[in-house]
mmCIF file of C-alpha atoms in Angstrom:
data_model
loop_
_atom_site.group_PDB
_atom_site.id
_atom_site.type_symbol
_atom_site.label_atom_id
_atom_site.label_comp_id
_atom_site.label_asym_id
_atom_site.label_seq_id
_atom_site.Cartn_x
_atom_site.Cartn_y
_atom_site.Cartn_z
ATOM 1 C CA UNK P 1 82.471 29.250 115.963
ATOM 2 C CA UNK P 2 79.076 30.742 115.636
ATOM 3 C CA UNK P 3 78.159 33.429 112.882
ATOM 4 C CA UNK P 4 78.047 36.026 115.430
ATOM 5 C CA UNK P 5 79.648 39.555 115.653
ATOM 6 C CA UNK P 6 81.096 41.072 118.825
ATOM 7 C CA UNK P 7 80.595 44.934 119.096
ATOM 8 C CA UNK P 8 82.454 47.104 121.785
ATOM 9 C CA UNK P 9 80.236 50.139 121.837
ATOM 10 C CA UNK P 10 80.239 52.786 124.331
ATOM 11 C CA UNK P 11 78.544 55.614 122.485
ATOM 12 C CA UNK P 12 81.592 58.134 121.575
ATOM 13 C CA UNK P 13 81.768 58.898 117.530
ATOM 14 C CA UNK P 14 84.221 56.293 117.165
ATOM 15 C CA UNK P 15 81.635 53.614 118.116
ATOM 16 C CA UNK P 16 78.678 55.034 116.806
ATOM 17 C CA UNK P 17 80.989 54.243 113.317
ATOM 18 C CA UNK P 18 81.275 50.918 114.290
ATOM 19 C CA UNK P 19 78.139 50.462 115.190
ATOM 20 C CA UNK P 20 77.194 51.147 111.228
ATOM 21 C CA UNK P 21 80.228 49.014 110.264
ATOM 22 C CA UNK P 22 78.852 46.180 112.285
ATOM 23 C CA UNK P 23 75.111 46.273 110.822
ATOM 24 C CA UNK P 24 76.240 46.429 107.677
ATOM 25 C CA UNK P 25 78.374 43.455 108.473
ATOM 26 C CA UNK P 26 75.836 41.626 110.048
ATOM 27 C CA UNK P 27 73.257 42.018 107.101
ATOM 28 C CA UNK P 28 75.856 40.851 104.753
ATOM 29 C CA UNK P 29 76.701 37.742 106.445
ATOM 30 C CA UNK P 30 73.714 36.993 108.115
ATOM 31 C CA UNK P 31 75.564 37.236 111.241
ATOM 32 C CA UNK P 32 73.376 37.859 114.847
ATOM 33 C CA UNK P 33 75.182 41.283 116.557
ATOM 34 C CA UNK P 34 76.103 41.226 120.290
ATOM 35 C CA UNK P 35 76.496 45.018 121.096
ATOM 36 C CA UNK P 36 78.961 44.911 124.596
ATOM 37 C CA UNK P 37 78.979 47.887 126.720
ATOM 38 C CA UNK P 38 81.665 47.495 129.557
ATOM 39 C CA UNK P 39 81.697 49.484 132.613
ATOM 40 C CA UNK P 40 85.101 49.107 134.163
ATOM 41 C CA UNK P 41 85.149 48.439 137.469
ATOM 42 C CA UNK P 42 87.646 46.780 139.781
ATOM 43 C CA UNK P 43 86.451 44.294 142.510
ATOM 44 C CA UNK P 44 89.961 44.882 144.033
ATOM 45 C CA UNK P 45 90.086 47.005 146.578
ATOM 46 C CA UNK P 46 90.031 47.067 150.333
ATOM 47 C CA UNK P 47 86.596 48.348 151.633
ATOM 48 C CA UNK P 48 84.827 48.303 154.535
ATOM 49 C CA UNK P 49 81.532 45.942 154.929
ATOM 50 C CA UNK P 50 79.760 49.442 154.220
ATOM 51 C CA UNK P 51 81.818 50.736 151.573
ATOM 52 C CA UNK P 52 81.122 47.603 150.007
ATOM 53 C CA UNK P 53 77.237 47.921 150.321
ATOM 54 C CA UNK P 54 77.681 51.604 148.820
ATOM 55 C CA UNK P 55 79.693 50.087 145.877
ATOM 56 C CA UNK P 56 76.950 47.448 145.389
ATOM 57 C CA UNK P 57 74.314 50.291 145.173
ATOM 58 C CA UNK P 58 75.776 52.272 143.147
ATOM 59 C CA UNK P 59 77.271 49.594 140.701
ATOM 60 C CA UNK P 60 73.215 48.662 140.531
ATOM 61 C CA UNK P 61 72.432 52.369 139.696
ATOM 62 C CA UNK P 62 75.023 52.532 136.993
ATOM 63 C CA UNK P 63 73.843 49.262 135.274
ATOM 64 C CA UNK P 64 70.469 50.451 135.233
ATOM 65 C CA UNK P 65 71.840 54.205 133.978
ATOM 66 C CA UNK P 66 74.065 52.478 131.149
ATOM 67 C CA UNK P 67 70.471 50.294 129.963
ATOM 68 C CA UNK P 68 68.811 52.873 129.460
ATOM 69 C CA UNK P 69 71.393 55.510 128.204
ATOM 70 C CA UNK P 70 73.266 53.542 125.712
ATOM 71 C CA UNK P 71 71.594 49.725 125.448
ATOM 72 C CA UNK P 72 67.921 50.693 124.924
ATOM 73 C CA UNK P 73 68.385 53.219 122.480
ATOM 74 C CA UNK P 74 70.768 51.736 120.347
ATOM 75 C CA UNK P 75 68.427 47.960 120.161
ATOM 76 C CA UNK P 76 65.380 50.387 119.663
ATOM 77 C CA UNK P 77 67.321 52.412 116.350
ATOM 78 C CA UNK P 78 68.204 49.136 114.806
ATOM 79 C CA UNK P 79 64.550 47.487 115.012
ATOM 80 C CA UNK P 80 63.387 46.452 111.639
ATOM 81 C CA UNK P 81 67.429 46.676 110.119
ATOM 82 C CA UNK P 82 66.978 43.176 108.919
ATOM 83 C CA UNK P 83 69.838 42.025 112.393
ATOM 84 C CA UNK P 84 69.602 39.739 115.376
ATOM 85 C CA UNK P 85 70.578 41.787 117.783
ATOM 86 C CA UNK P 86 71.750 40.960 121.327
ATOM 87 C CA UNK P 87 73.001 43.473 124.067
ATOM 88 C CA UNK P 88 75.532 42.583 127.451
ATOM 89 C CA UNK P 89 76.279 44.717 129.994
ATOM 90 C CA UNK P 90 78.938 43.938 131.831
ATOM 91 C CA UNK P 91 80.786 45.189 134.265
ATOM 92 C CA UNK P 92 85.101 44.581 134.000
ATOM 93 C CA UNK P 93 88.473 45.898 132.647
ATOM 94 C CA UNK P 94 86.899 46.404 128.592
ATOM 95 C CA UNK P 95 89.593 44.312 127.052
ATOM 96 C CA UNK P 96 89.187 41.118 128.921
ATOM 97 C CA UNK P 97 85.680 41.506 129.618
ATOM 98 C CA UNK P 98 85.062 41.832 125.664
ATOM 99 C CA UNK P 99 87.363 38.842 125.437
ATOM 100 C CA UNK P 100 84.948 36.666 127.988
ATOM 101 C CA UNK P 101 82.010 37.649 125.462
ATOM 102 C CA UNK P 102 83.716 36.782 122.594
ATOM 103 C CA UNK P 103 84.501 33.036 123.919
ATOM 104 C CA UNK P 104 81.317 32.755 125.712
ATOM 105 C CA UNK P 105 79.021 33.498 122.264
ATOM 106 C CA UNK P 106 81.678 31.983 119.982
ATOM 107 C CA UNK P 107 81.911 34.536 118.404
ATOM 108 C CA UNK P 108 83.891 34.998 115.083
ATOM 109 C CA UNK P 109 84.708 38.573 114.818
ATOM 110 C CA UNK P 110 85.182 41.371 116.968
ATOM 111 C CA UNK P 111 84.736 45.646 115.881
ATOM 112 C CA UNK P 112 85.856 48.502 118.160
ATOM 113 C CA UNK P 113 85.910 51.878 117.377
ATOM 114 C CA UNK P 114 89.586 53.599 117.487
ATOM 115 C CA UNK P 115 88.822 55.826 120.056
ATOM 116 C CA UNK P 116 86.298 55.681 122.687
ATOM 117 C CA UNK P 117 85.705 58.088 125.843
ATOM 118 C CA UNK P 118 88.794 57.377 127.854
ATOM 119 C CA UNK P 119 90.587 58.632 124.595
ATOM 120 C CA UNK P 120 93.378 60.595 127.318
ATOM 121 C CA UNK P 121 93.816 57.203 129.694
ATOM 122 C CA UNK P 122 94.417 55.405 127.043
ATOM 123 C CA UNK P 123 97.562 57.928 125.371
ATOM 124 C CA UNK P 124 99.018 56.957 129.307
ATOM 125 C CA UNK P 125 98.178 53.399 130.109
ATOM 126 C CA UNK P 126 97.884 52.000 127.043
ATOM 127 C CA UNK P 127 94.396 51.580 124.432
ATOM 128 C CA UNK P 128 91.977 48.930 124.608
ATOM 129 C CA UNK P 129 91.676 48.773 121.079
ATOM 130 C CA UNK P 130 95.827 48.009 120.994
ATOM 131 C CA UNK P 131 95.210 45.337 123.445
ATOM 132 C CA UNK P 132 92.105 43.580 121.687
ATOM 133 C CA UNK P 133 93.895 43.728 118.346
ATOM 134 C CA UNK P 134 96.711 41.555 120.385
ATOM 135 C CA UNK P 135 94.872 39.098 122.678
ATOM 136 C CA UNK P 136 91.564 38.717 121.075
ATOM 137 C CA UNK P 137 91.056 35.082 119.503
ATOM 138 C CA UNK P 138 89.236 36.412 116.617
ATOM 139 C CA UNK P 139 90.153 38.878 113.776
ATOM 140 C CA UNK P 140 89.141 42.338 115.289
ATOM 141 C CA UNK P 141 88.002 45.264 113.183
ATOM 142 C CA UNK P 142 88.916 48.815 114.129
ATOM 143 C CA UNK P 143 86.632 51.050 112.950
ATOM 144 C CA UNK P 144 87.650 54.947 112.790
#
């Protein structure tokens, strides 16, 4: 495993405090920080040939809104922090998806915050940070 730090950050409170939890780790360790921003998104559905050039279009749009909204910003605040920073976007259900950037970095730690923006999904189906802290291969940190 590398010395590198996961972070699932999707710019509610709860991640913003993991985000500081996660620098602070990083500097400490001397540990490079991969800040993750998933956009969930399921390829599973049954579309017609337009439908599916609509979904492509707008999947593009929401990338390139998500950059600049949440990725740019937050690699721009932590410039001269003393951190390696690397940002993903990626496109998935969060829990798996953060689970395929874990495993593809080697990565040896993983921090969520408690509560993101799909705070009400996840009281009915279930929270990604329940599921990480069960299937992820590394320890996992939940920040609140």
């Amino acid at each position: 495993m590398s010395n590198k730090i996961v972070l699932g950050y999707d710019d509610s409170e709860a991640a913003k405090s993991a985000l500081a939890f996660s620098v602070s780790l990083a500097k400490a360790q001397g540990a490079e920080l991969v800040i993750v921003h998933v956009l969930e998104w399921s390829p599973y559905s049954f579309l017609t040939p337009e439908e599916i050039e609509q979904r492509h279009k707008r999947r593009e749009e929401e990338l390139k809104r998500a950059e600049d909204a949440l990725l740019a910003p937050v690699r721009k605040s932590l410039e001269g922090e003393g951190v390696t920073v690397l940002t993903e976007l990626k496109y998935g259900h969060i829990a798996e998806t953060l689970i395929d950037v874990i495993k593809a970095h080697g990565a040896s730690h993983l921090i969520i915050g408690r509560t993101g923006h799909s705070a009400l999904s996840s009281r009915l189906f279930g929270s990604v940070a329940g599921s990480l802290a069960q299937a992820a291969p590394v320890p996992v940190t939940i920040v609140p």
